[in-house]
Amino acid sequence: MKIKTIFSTGIFLIIPIILMFSYVNISAENGYKFWLNYKKIKNERLLEEYRNYCKEIIVAEDNEIINSARNELVLGISCMLGFKPDLTNDTVSSGSILIGSYLNSPLIEKLLPNFETNLKSFDGYGIISLEVNDKLYTVITGKTDQAVLYGVFNFLKLLQTNQSIDKLFLIDEPVNKLRLVNHWDNPSGTIERGYAGRSIFHWDKLPTIEPRYIDYARMLASMGINGCVINNVNTVKHNLTGWKLLTPEYIQKMKSLAKIFRSYGVKLYISVNFFSPVIIGKLNSADPFDPSVIQWWKVKVNEIYSQIPDFGGFLVKADSEGEPGPMKYSRTHADGANMMAEALKPHGGLLIWRAFVYGHNDMDRAAQAYEVFKHDEGKFSENVIIQIKNGPIDFQVREPVSPLFGAMPLTNQMLELQITQEYTGHSTHLCYLVPQWKEILDFDTYLNGKGSTVNKIVSGQLFNNSHTGIAGVINVGSDSNWTGHFLAQANTFGFGRLSWNPYLTSEQITDEWVKMTFGSDKEVVDLVSNILLESWLTYENYTSPLGVGMLSNGSGDISHYYPAPEKRQKFHHADKFGVGYDRTEETGTGFVNQYSKTNSEMYNNIDTCPDELLLFFHHVPYTHKLKSGKTVIQHIYESHFDGAERVFEMKKEWISLSDKIDIEIHKHVLNKLEQQYEQACLWRDTINNFFFNLSGIPDDQGRLLKNNNF
Ligand code: GCU
């Protein structure tokens, strides 16, 4: 593309560059840098191409987000190409990168007239190559500064993944407006379901800022995350103190965190307790209809916005697992949520209300959230969003999609995924969840005809809802590599990428992460990608067969980790004759009826119910034949033997990469795989023996199963 344009001068600011990247002090390969490690480019041909395009950076604005973008660009180019690009107010040589938001950069507007018509959203960006008067330019622009930052990260990714940056015309828009991470961190420093050390937020030291906060914000922005709920949804039970965040002292602490996040385009949100007017305000009631309660929330919200003008809003877990809610006053969830939303509304704040409620012990747990929320359809205010876990139980390795998705077309809905591996092996087992999340997003609810996928519902495309998106319970902590298991960073990254673009395939995301993290050596890319992509099904194989779920221990120090099928009868309903939870219309709980007709018929009929969910919907004899031709009991045995065996193979494959992967990282992952193999054998033996003891049916391959182990 050739554009004849004479550069006008004097419109750029020369910005002194103060690079304060905290991580340069941290030892080379401990995983701290995430996928932003900017390894030196080895391919000579590419190196030459990149150098030609990255000689200088022209920055059209001076503000905190653009400064973050500029700093990242300088860092990335310096590390990958081995020289520091010049920062200039005008073009000197060929090979300039121009960054700036479209409307604030007259030069960019001049070079790319009407370019903004290519962009649909505020976060979408373009990366465009131009040749002007025989000089090469790369323009990175969007409607907002935040879009420019996303563009810069993506430009750097092109280099990291060894792609050509010649003749680019790249436009990228997020599919979801809200792309949030949820911390389950407590002010005391502990993390509920956290497996990578303690909380990264040091409330005792805040408002003092630590370098790690900056690197965290960078990492979030690099994946396009635009909101962060910084504390646990449980704010009061078991003496938790998350409710404190609404006190003046903590609002000051939040203010300084919000400032850091702001410079990376990430809004700060907090979880709050519905009873705050009583706990903090010392009122007699938290009744959403009580005028003094309504007033208390208004004043509190005004106080927050006076300190944090771009505050995102509240996340609320109410009437669930010991967290109080409006039901105490015989009010509905809509009554409670709307009252709080009203206080946030004048400031543009959002009220995110969780649908994770259950508690009627005589009722099928899977059916409860739908029963409760369906009655409130059409009653929630415009700035309320219902955040729904992907499945009706609780982040199992396999469960169907929650029937609430799409069942409330008038209500804003958000998908909640769990990045931290509560039921999928903590930070010991490798269980890469992107393929699972893809299945969830691609699931067709048929609630508005064929193609009514979860993705279209939670991105607002199907029902035109105003506020929608995806939230992920994040897996980071104070460990030097952030995620405990180094390879669990792939889950962090995968979540971010899917929340930006759920149409990406698992393979594309994996390829990006592996190349950004380890470089582009083909053997490494192929092997690591394969290990990652197979790991979810492998974990499912040696833990929980055919959708039965909840076979892990319930409580104790390390809960939801070890096999404890003998304690989970109420979930699997296994006895001498058969196994599985009957949720059919005729003989079961009738849960199937919460789905669209197409899906309820499919699940209700044992012949059309997919094998992988058979035991979620049906109670069957052990001799029931699956579509594969195997009996249920033989499938259980074989999948467990195969799953554990596959972990052994994964370990061997990883060992074969020893001379291609940083020694510390290699050792660390190997150690994790060794532990995983040990645990996989434990799961295999416990589950197989459990079912052998109950059924009395031996493995048809004659493998040894232990009797009376329990
Ligand atoms: C699960 C998890 C809890 C968490 C809850 C929730 O039950 O085990 O720790 O608080 O989900 O999502 O609220």
XYZ file of C-alpha atoms and ligand atoms in Angstrom:
723
model
C 0.000 0.000 0.000
C 1.511 3.323 -1.062
C 0.231 6.565 0.287
C 1.661 9.861 -0.871
C 1.614 11.993 2.205
C 3.987 14.634 3.403
C 4.604 14.421 7.100
C 3.691 17.455 9.038
C 6.083 18.038 11.846
C 5.751 19.158 15.391
C 2.708 17.177 16.384
C 4.530 14.590 18.373
C 5.746 14.780 21.861
C 9.191 13.635 22.699
C 8.660 11.433 25.671
C 11.457 10.741 28.050
C 11.625 7.052 28.452
C 11.752 5.784 31.935
C 11.623 2.069 31.799
C 10.926 0.627 35.149
C 10.231 -2.955 34.333
C 10.264 -4.722 37.547
C 10.936 -8.133 36.214
C 14.386 -7.365 34.867
C 15.626 -7.975 38.381
C 14.063 -11.344 38.663
C 16.102 -14.382 37.735
C 15.950 -15.433 34.133
C 13.771 -18.499 33.761
C 11.598 -19.015 36.770
C 8.370 -18.474 34.876
C 7.772 -15.032 36.353
C 7.533 -13.332 32.982
C 4.555 -15.385 31.816
C 4.430 -15.459 28.015
C 5.948 -11.970 27.890
C 9.491 -13.269 28.111
C 10.392 -11.798 24.685
C 13.067 -14.321 23.760
C 15.699 -13.247 21.268
C 14.623 -14.014 17.689
C 16.903 -16.675 16.253
C 15.768 -16.823 12.649
C 18.164 -14.502 10.743
C 15.810 -13.784 7.885
C 13.006 -12.759 10.209
C 15.384 -10.812 12.376
C 16.370 -8.718 9.412
C 12.753 -8.133 8.421
C 11.785 -7.157 11.956
C 14.738 -4.793 12.276
C 13.697 -3.033 9.116
C 10.283 -2.321 10.570
C 11.168 -1.548 14.167
C 13.884 1.107 14.048
C 11.967 3.854 15.774
C 8.756 4.449 17.624
C 6.601 7.509 17.077
C 4.166 8.157 19.874
C 1.320 10.519 19.187
C 0.035 11.009 22.732
C 1.160 11.270 26.283
C -1.102 9.466 28.707
C -0.773 6.549 31.057
C -2.138 3.805 28.798
C -0.195 4.951 25.744
C 2.904 5.166 27.920
C 2.349 1.553 28.962
C 2.037 0.617 25.298
C 5.198 2.491 24.377
C 7.165 0.940 27.246
C 6.051 -2.527 26.262
C 7.047 -1.939 22.681
C 10.497 -0.729 23.664
C 10.964 -3.663 26.015
C 9.768 -6.259 23.540
C 11.815 -4.934 20.638
C 14.947 -4.506 22.753
C 14.768 -8.067 24.062
C 13.758 -9.776 20.847
C 15.778 -7.801 18.317
C 18.756 -6.843 20.447
C 18.613 -3.049 20.086
C 16.633 -0.241 21.604
C 14.448 1.530 19.056
C 14.675 5.328 18.873
C 11.835 7.373 20.245
C 11.177 10.329 18.052
C 8.763 13.124 17.364
C 9.161 12.792 13.655
C 10.264 10.214 11.214
C 13.982 9.982 10.662
C 14.473 6.752 8.880
C 12.387 4.091 7.282
C 10.983 1.559 9.745
C 8.855 3.561 12.168
C 6.088 2.229 14.333
C 3.375 4.810 14.977
C 1.194 4.249 17.975
C -1.773 6.319 19.060
C -5.522 6.356 19.285
C -7.134 7.275 16.034
C -8.983 10.397 17.063
C -6.107 11.856 19.065
C -3.459 11.409 16.400
C -3.820 13.756 13.445
C -0.945 12.035 11.693
C -2.527 8.625 11.896
C -5.804 10.099 10.703
C -3.973 11.663 7.807
C -2.172 8.470 6.887
C -5.235 6.310 7.185
C -8.251 8.457 6.310
C -11.572 7.071 7.568
C -9.829 4.095 9.051
C -12.080 4.127 12.097
C -14.973 2.906 9.959
C -13.168 -0.442 9.926
C -13.498 -0.695 13.689
C -16.737 -1.692 15.369
C -15.800 -1.525 19.050
C -13.856 0.711 21.377
C -11.356 -2.050 22.056
C -10.755 -3.159 18.470
C -7.477 -2.204 16.841
C -5.684 -2.216 13.518
C -2.058 -2.926 12.684
C -1.394 -1.556 9.244
C 1.786 -1.403 7.129
C 2.285 1.630 4.917
C 4.908 2.798 2.518
C 5.109 6.564 2.271
C 7.771 8.314 0.238
C 9.762 5.088 0.165
C 9.679 4.773 3.916
C 8.088 1.908 5.786
C 5.609 2.508 8.594
C 3.598 0.272 10.848
C 0.596 2.022 12.359
C -0.975 0.588 15.495
C -4.221 2.345 16.242
C -7.775 2.030 17.503
C -10.587 4.224 18.733
C -9.237 4.268 22.288
C -5.866 4.171 24.037
C -6.769 0.786 25.392
C -7.220 -0.515 21.863
C -3.740 0.742 20.998
C -2.305 -1.147 23.961
C -3.993 -4.357 22.795
C -2.619 -3.711 19.321
C 0.900 -3.313 20.666
C 0.715 -6.594 22.559
C -0.524 -8.276 19.435
C 2.203 -6.737 17.318
C 4.777 -8.096 19.743
C 3.046 -11.456 19.595
C 3.584 -11.529 15.844
C 7.289 -11.292 16.511
C 7.193 -13.792 19.356
C 5.439 -16.318 17.164
C 7.763 -15.657 14.216
C 5.220 -14.248 11.794
C 5.968 -11.826 9.029
C 5.221 -8.177 9.766
C 5.541 -7.149 6.159
C 2.408 -5.703 4.465
C 0.138 -6.062 7.445
C -3.512 -5.178 7.331
C -4.704 -6.715 10.536
C -7.924 -5.784 12.312
C -8.918 -7.489 15.526
C -12.025 -6.865 17.625
C -13.071 -8.498 20.882
C -16.243 -10.557 20.747
C -17.022 -10.021 24.435
C -17.373 -6.606 25.993
C -16.622 -7.784 29.521
C -13.526 -9.899 29.967
C -13.009 -10.266 33.682
C -10.854 -12.227 36.044
C -12.237 -13.033 39.497
C -9.869 -13.416 42.416
C -10.963 -15.569 45.290
C -8.336 -13.834 47.439
C -9.012 -12.855 51.025
C -7.572 -9.721 52.670
C -5.715 -12.010 55.099
C -3.620 -13.261 52.179
C -5.168 -16.702 51.823
C -6.858 -17.717 48.589
C -9.956 -19.864 48.442
C -9.132 -22.656 45.987
C -5.756 -21.080 45.317
C -2.902 -23.462 44.590
C -0.029 -21.138 43.771
C 0.904 -19.608 47.088
C -0.695 -16.704 48.842
C -2.527 -13.717 47.454
C -0.516 -11.328 45.318
C -2.329 -8.416 46.990
C -0.730 -7.332 50.237
C -3.482 -5.429 51.980
C -1.348 -4.769 55.039
C 1.120 -2.846 52.848
C -1.297 -1.178 50.424
C -1.592 1.627 49.308
C 2.112 1.001 48.744
C 2.502 -0.349 45.246
C 4.659 -3.373 44.534
C 6.281 -4.165 41.180
C 4.324 -7.386 40.979
C 1.060 -5.451 40.651
C 2.409 -3.734 37.557
C 3.522 -6.985 35.988
C 0.179 -8.521 36.802
C -1.669 -5.682 35.095
C 0.617 -6.043 32.056
C -0.134 -9.728 31.862
C -3.879 -9.101 32.058
C -3.742 -6.470 29.335
C -1.651 -8.714 27.109
C -4.634 -11.091 26.943
C -7.191 -8.302 26.547
C -8.644 -8.612 30.060
C -10.458 -5.391 30.980
C -11.690 -5.995 34.521
C -10.443 -7.575 37.711
C -12.514 -8.482 40.765
C -9.836 -8.390 43.401
C -11.400 -10.348 46.270
C -13.212 -13.544 47.113
C -16.953 -13.900 46.565
C -17.123 -15.260 50.098
C -16.704 -12.201 52.251
C -17.953 -13.216 55.655
C -18.255 -16.947 56.296
C -15.652 -18.692 58.472
C -14.467 -15.307 59.736
C -13.487 -14.057 56.314
C -13.046 -10.305 56.127
C -13.631 -9.407 52.498
C -16.529 -7.211 53.627
C -13.872 -4.770 54.885
C -13.114 -3.544 51.397
C -16.025 -1.154 51.714
C -14.472 0.636 54.679
C -12.730 4.010 54.085
C -9.316 2.560 54.966
C -9.614 -0.154 52.320
C -11.091 2.180 49.707
C -7.821 4.138 49.906
C -5.887 0.919 49.372
C -8.084 0.017 46.423
C -7.510 3.441 44.948
C -3.806 2.801 44.508
C -4.394 -0.609 42.935
C -6.964 0.927 40.599
C -4.367 3.432 39.427
C -2.007 0.659 38.361
C -4.760 -1.294 36.667
C -5.975 1.851 34.922
C -2.663 2.320 33.158
C -3.250 -1.075 31.559
C -6.935 -0.570 30.780
C -8.140 -2.892 33.539
C -11.082 -1.747 35.689
C -11.214 -2.630 39.342
C -14.257 -4.461 40.731
C -14.835 -5.886 44.207
C -16.951 -8.595 45.799
C -19.206 -7.202 48.509
C -21.404 -8.602 51.206
C -25.118 -8.066 50.891
C -25.296 -7.409 54.619
C -22.737 -4.586 54.516
C -25.286 -2.009 55.769
C -25.506 -4.094 58.937
C -21.865 -5.207 59.194
C -20.275 -1.865 58.321
C -23.103 0.665 58.520
C -24.456 -0.709 61.819
C -28.019 -0.476 60.513
C -30.586 -2.877 61.878
C -31.412 -4.329 58.523
C -30.126 -5.049 55.025
C -33.631 -5.305 53.598
C -33.460 -4.032 50.010
C -36.786 -2.253 50.463
C -35.707 -0.328 53.542
C -35.049 3.362 52.649
C -32.122 3.639 55.053
C -30.497 0.597 53.413
C -31.033 2.059 49.953
C -29.534 5.319 51.106
C -26.547 3.543 52.731
C -25.600 1.886 49.461
C -25.919 5.167 47.542
C -23.639 6.988 49.926
C -21.131 4.131 49.940
C -21.046 3.898 46.171
C -20.590 7.683 45.861
C -17.686 7.451 48.270
C -16.003 4.790 46.101
C -16.493 6.746 42.879
C -15.124 9.897 44.444
C -11.841 7.984 44.856
C -11.988 5.648 41.853
C -13.950 7.364 39.080
C -13.673 4.401 36.717
C -14.625 1.777 39.321
C -16.198 -1.253 37.571
C -18.799 -2.367 40.077
C -19.730 -5.103 42.546
C -19.802 -8.880 42.380
C -22.242 -10.477 44.832
C -22.668 -14.004 46.121
C -25.941 -13.899 48.031
C -28.073 -16.525 49.710
C -25.442 -19.108 48.964
C -23.149 -21.232 51.118
C -23.382 -18.992 54.174
C -23.249 -15.649 52.354
C -26.425 -13.777 53.332
C -28.848 -12.307 50.840
C -32.282 -10.798 50.283
C -34.135 -14.029 51.057
C -33.746 -13.307 54.747
C -36.303 -10.563 54.177
C -38.431 -12.684 51.855
C -37.211 -10.614 48.917
C -36.146 -12.062 45.584
C -32.692 -12.050 44.037
C -33.969 -9.378 41.626
C -35.102 -7.187 44.541
C -31.659 -7.425 46.119
C -29.635 -6.960 42.966
C -31.697 -4.065 41.616
C -31.399 -2.065 44.802
C -27.596 -2.226 44.681
C -27.544 -1.655 40.934
C -29.534 1.532 41.397
C -26.739 2.988 43.498
C -24.138 2.127 40.847
C -26.161 3.298 37.881
C -25.426 7.059 37.906
C -21.715 6.218 37.747
C -21.979 3.646 34.979
C -21.167 0.834 37.428
C -22.271 -2.774 37.036
C -23.796 -5.158 39.526
C -22.781 -8.739 38.858
C -24.942 -11.204 40.752
C -23.951 -14.856 40.925
C -26.366 -17.644 40.106
C -24.477 -20.203 42.202
C -27.228 -20.978 44.695
C -28.401 -24.280 46.083
C -29.416 -25.541 49.464
C -32.709 -27.370 49.240
C -31.281 -30.677 50.313
C -34.180 -32.726 49.089
C -33.839 -31.335 45.589
C -31.411 -32.313 42.817
C -28.625 -29.770 43.177
C -28.245 -29.467 39.415
C -31.800 -28.171 39.134
C -31.732 -25.522 41.832
C -30.198 -22.390 40.268
C -32.577 -22.555 37.339
C -35.563 -22.999 39.621
C -34.605 -19.935 41.634
C -33.607 -17.569 38.846
C -36.111 -18.414 36.175
C -38.832 -16.750 38.257
C -36.974 -13.458 38.122
C -36.731 -13.311 34.329
C -37.478 -9.807 33.068
C -37.174 -8.291 36.526
C -33.486 -7.414 36.660
C -32.327 -3.850 35.978
C -30.326 -2.944 32.910
C -26.996 -2.727 34.765
C -27.396 -6.105 36.492
C -25.666 -9.163 35.068
C -26.277 -12.724 36.228
C -22.985 -14.607 36.359
C -23.517 -18.310 35.783
C -21.015 -21.125 36.293
C -20.496 -23.181 33.171
C -22.231 -26.226 34.598
C -25.102 -26.865 37.006
C -22.939 -28.583 39.655
C -19.525 -27.059 40.283
C -16.626 -26.911 37.823
C -16.416 -30.676 37.357
C -14.069 -32.164 34.794
C -17.213 -32.941 32.808
C -20.771 -31.786 33.286
C -23.386 -30.459 30.909
C -23.754 -26.755 30.288
C -25.978 -24.959 32.804
C -29.565 -24.842 31.515
C -29.778 -21.220 32.676
C -27.792 -20.046 29.649
C -30.273 -18.544 27.261
C -33.234 -19.386 29.463
C -33.566 -15.729 30.480
C -33.333 -13.756 27.229
C -34.311 -10.479 28.897
C -31.543 -10.787 31.463
C -27.873 -9.938 30.977
C -25.828 -13.102 31.439
C -22.163 -13.786 31.939
C -20.316 -17.091 31.844
C -18.158 -17.988 34.847
C -15.287 -20.391 34.182
C -12.747 -21.633 36.683
C -9.121 -21.217 35.694
C -7.860 -22.348 39.069
C -8.087 -26.124 39.021
C -10.276 -26.834 42.033
C -11.620 -30.166 40.784
C -9.082 -30.759 38.059
C -5.888 -31.501 39.913
C -4.956 -28.221 41.614
C -1.496 -27.099 40.568
C -0.117 -30.630 40.540
C -1.933 -32.181 37.601
C -1.600 -30.808 34.118
C -5.152 -30.282 32.934
C -5.350 -27.786 30.114
C -8.935 -26.583 30.108
C -9.164 -24.674 26.836
C -10.725 -27.648 24.972
C -13.325 -27.943 27.742
C -14.120 -24.221 27.572
C -14.429 -24.419 23.803
C -17.033 -27.161 24.128
C -18.967 -25.041 26.604
C -18.879 -21.945 24.408
C -19.816 -23.893 21.300
C -22.688 -25.721 22.982
C -25.943 -25.132 21.158
C -28.790 -24.431 23.570
C -31.339 -24.317 20.688
C -33.224 -21.747 22.766
C -33.622 -19.395 19.852
C -33.347 -21.912 17.063
C -30.269 -23.741 15.815
C -27.048 -21.883 16.459
C -28.076 -20.471 19.867
C -24.665 -21.182 21.326
C -23.485 -20.221 24.789
C -20.938 -17.997 23.092
C -23.662 -16.029 21.317
C -25.658 -15.714 24.544
C -22.847 -14.470 26.750
C -21.503 -12.124 24.101
C -24.931 -10.528 23.803
C -25.255 -11.443 20.128
C -28.267 -13.705 20.470
C -30.590 -11.599 22.580
C -28.982 -8.203 22.196
C -28.282 -7.824 25.916
C -26.447 -4.688 26.964
C -23.833 -6.054 29.375
C -22.421 -9.509 28.815
C -19.125 -11.362 28.815
C -16.950 -13.975 30.437
C -15.365 -14.166 33.885
C -12.682 -16.601 35.009
C -11.697 -17.519 38.571
C -8.009 -16.818 38.230
C -5.198 -19.209 39.178
C -2.436 -16.789 40.169
C -0.690 -16.452 43.501
C 2.590 -15.456 45.071
C 4.590 -18.383 43.652
C 7.529 -17.210 41.571
C 5.894 -18.570 38.415
C 2.464 -17.187 39.475
C 0.472 -20.363 38.788
C 2.187 -23.106 40.792
C 2.462 -25.479 37.842
C 4.305 -23.607 35.125
C 2.211 -25.161 32.376
C -0.956 -23.900 34.120
C -0.044 -20.514 32.654
C -1.482 -21.940 29.455
C -4.881 -21.999 31.185
C -4.492 -18.362 32.229
C -3.581 -17.379 28.695
C -6.235 -19.582 27.102
C -8.933 -18.031 29.236
C -7.896 -14.531 28.223
C -7.756 -15.388 24.538
C -11.144 -17.087 24.581
C -12.741 -14.230 26.429
C -11.460 -11.942 23.676
C -12.331 -14.268 20.832
C -14.300 -17.448 21.557
C -14.106 -18.397 17.883
C -10.396 -19.201 18.117
C -9.712 -22.926 18.091
C -7.972 -24.724 20.941
C -5.141 -25.485 18.541
C -4.639 -21.825 17.607
C -4.536 -20.715 21.218
C -2.186 -23.517 22.196
C 0.132 -22.768 19.316
C 0.300 -19.105 20.335
C 1.016 -19.877 23.969
C 3.646 -22.505 23.286
C 5.503 -20.327 20.791
C 5.344 -17.223 22.978
C 6.516 -19.211 25.972
C 9.055 -21.639 24.553
C 9.918 -20.300 21.101
C 9.214 -21.817 17.719
C 11.311 -24.990 17.643
C 9.026 -27.397 15.817
C 9.676 -30.400 18.017
C 8.946 -28.388 21.161
C 5.838 -26.809 19.679
C 4.437 -30.138 18.459
C 5.145 -32.103 21.600
C 4.130 -29.517 24.167
C 0.967 -28.649 22.219
C 0.027 -32.289 22.041
C 0.626 -32.848 25.734
C -1.501 -29.829 26.577
C -4.314 -30.653 24.204
C -4.652 -34.229 25.459
C -4.377 -33.431 29.130
C -8.044 -32.638 29.885
C -9.326 -35.942 28.508
C -6.438 -37.730 30.171
C -7.409 -36.242 33.533
C -11.035 -37.165 32.922
C -10.023 -40.720 32.038
C -8.180 -41.482 35.239
C -10.581 -39.622 37.520
C -14.254 -39.372 36.679
C -15.874 -41.522 34.020
C -18.878 -40.819 31.801
C -19.914 -37.549 33.456
C -20.494 -39.051 36.891
C -18.528 -36.257 38.618
C -17.839 -35.405 42.260
C -15.723 -38.425 43.133
C -13.148 -36.392 45.032
C -12.901 -35.812 48.763
C -15.162 -33.128 50.125
C -13.285 -31.576 52.975
C -10.031 -31.540 54.844
C -6.827 -29.722 54.172
C -6.645 -30.510 50.513
C -10.233 -30.855 49.456
C -11.539 -31.725 46.009
C -8.249 -33.388 45.155
C -8.045 -37.011 46.311
C -10.391 -39.772 45.189
C -13.121 -40.495 47.743
C -15.960 -42.232 45.860
C -17.169 -43.993 49.009
C -18.128 -40.585 50.449
C -19.916 -39.294 47.357
C -22.816 -41.688 47.031
C -25.335 -38.856 46.836
C -23.686 -37.701 43.621
C -22.926 -40.962 41.801
C -25.706 -43.216 43.171
C -23.534 -46.283 42.662
C -24.680 -49.576 44.199
C -24.295 -53.289 43.519
C -26.229 -53.141 40.309
C -25.445 -49.903 38.619
C -24.264 -46.316 38.681
C -25.370 -42.813 37.651
C -27.813 -40.078 38.638
C -31.245 -40.464 37.068
C -32.281 -37.002 35.930
C -34.710 -38.168 33.292
C -38.290 -37.041 32.988
C -39.951 -40.408 33.576
C -38.028 -41.984 36.426
C -35.585 -39.326 37.599
C -35.492 -35.791 38.942
C -36.744 -34.281 35.692
C -33.730 -31.957 35.464
C -33.537 -32.676 31.720
C -36.655 -30.597 31.258
C -34.770 -27.425 32.052
C -33.163 -27.601 28.590
C -34.693 -26.730 25.229
C -36.880 -29.463 23.753
C -34.104 -30.563 21.390
C -31.579 -30.947 24.180
C -33.923 -32.372 26.791
C -35.016 -35.090 24.371
C -31.418 -35.808 23.488
C -30.343 -36.139 27.130
C -33.488 -37.906 28.267
C -33.147 -40.708 25.753
C -30.464 -43.160 26.792
C -29.746 -43.937 23.142
C -29.035 -40.333 22.181
C -27.458 -39.090 25.414
C -23.724 -38.673 24.668
C -21.662 -41.351 26.415
C -19.460 -38.794 28.139
C -22.529 -37.506 30.027
C -24.407 -40.784 30.386
C -23.991 -41.107 34.144
C -24.919 -37.477 34.711
C -28.375 -38.131 33.293
C -29.011 -41.859 33.676
C -28.691 -44.606 36.228
C -27.607 -47.712 34.335
C -26.565 -51.285 35.104
C -22.819 -51.904 34.934
C -23.424 -54.153 31.944
C -25.106 -51.369 29.936
C -23.457 -51.159 26.522
C -22.023 -47.815 25.438
C -21.975 -46.603 21.858
C -18.402 -47.885 21.678
C -19.747 -51.399 22.266
C -18.039 -51.625 25.663
C -19.934 -52.124 28.878
C -20.012 -49.268 31.373
C -17.894 -51.190 33.864
C -15.310 -52.154 31.259
C -15.173 -48.534 30.103
C -14.519 -47.412 33.676
C -11.642 -49.871 34.056
C -10.088 -49.167 30.691
C -10.309 -45.399 30.802
C -8.599 -45.424 34.184
C -5.807 -47.724 33.027
C -5.379 -45.732 29.813
C -5.462 -42.359 31.574
C -2.701 -43.238 34.025
C -0.663 -44.817 31.242
C -0.959 -41.629 29.199
C 0.488 -39.581 32.061
C 3.469 -41.923 32.047
C 3.884 -41.297 28.312
C 3.556 -37.537 28.804
C 6.396 -37.716 31.269
C 8.581 -39.561 28.758
C 7.758 -37.067 26.034
C 8.635 -34.186 28.330
C 11.965 -35.822 29.230
C 12.793 -36.021 25.517
C 12.756 -32.210 25.401
C 15.394 -31.816 28.099
C 17.962 -30.135 25.876
C 15.459 -27.763 24.309
C 13.798 -26.253 27.355
C 15.282 -24.085 30.044
C 16.771 -26.364 32.668
C 14.877 -24.955 35.647
C 11.530 -25.019 33.899
C 12.207 -28.512 32.596
C 13.054 -29.823 36.031
C 10.032 -28.159 37.587
C 7.555 -29.566 35.056
C 9.120 -33.013 35.233
C 8.694 -32.988 38.961
C 5.036 -32.055 38.558
C 4.509 -34.843 35.997
C 6.075 -37.351 38.370
C 3.659 -36.323 41.091
C 0.816 -36.415 38.619
C 1.674 -39.970 37.612
C 1.695 -41.071 41.230
C -1.684 -39.425 41.798
C -3.109 -40.796 38.550
C -2.229 -44.317 39.729
C -3.919 -43.601 43.036
C -7.061 -42.416 41.270
C -6.984 -45.356 38.849
C -6.698 -47.918 41.627
C -9.168 -46.283 43.975
C -11.905 -45.818 41.387
C -11.422 -49.178 39.689
C -11.337 -51.039 42.987
C -14.373 -49.149 44.224
C -16.427 -50.228 41.240
C -15.006 -53.746 41.262
C -16.003 -54.125 44.883
C -19.492 -52.899 44.211
C -20.159 -54.735 40.976
C -18.068 -57.858 41.443
C -17.366 -57.801 37.704
C -13.710 -58.368 36.764
C -11.786 -56.493 34.073
C -12.147 -58.457 30.859
C -8.439 -58.036 30.144
C -7.671 -59.786 33.419
C -5.872 -56.842 35.004
C -5.549 -57.037 38.732
C -8.214 -55.290 40.780
C -8.180 -55.317 44.547
C -11.100 -56.549 46.528
C -12.387 -55.134 49.787
C -10.141 -52.191 49.701
C -12.580 -50.025 51.571
C -17.398 -24.046 45.202
C -16.106 -23.886 45.922
C -16.195 -22.820 46.987
C -16.694 -21.522 46.341
C -17.998 -21.774 45.628
C -18.475 -20.563 44.850
O -18.366 -24.577 46.044
O -15.730 -25.111 46.490
O -14.939 -22.648 47.552
O -16.854 -20.551 47.292
O -17.829 -22.817 44.702
O -18.313 -20.571 43.641
O -19.005 -19.646 45.417
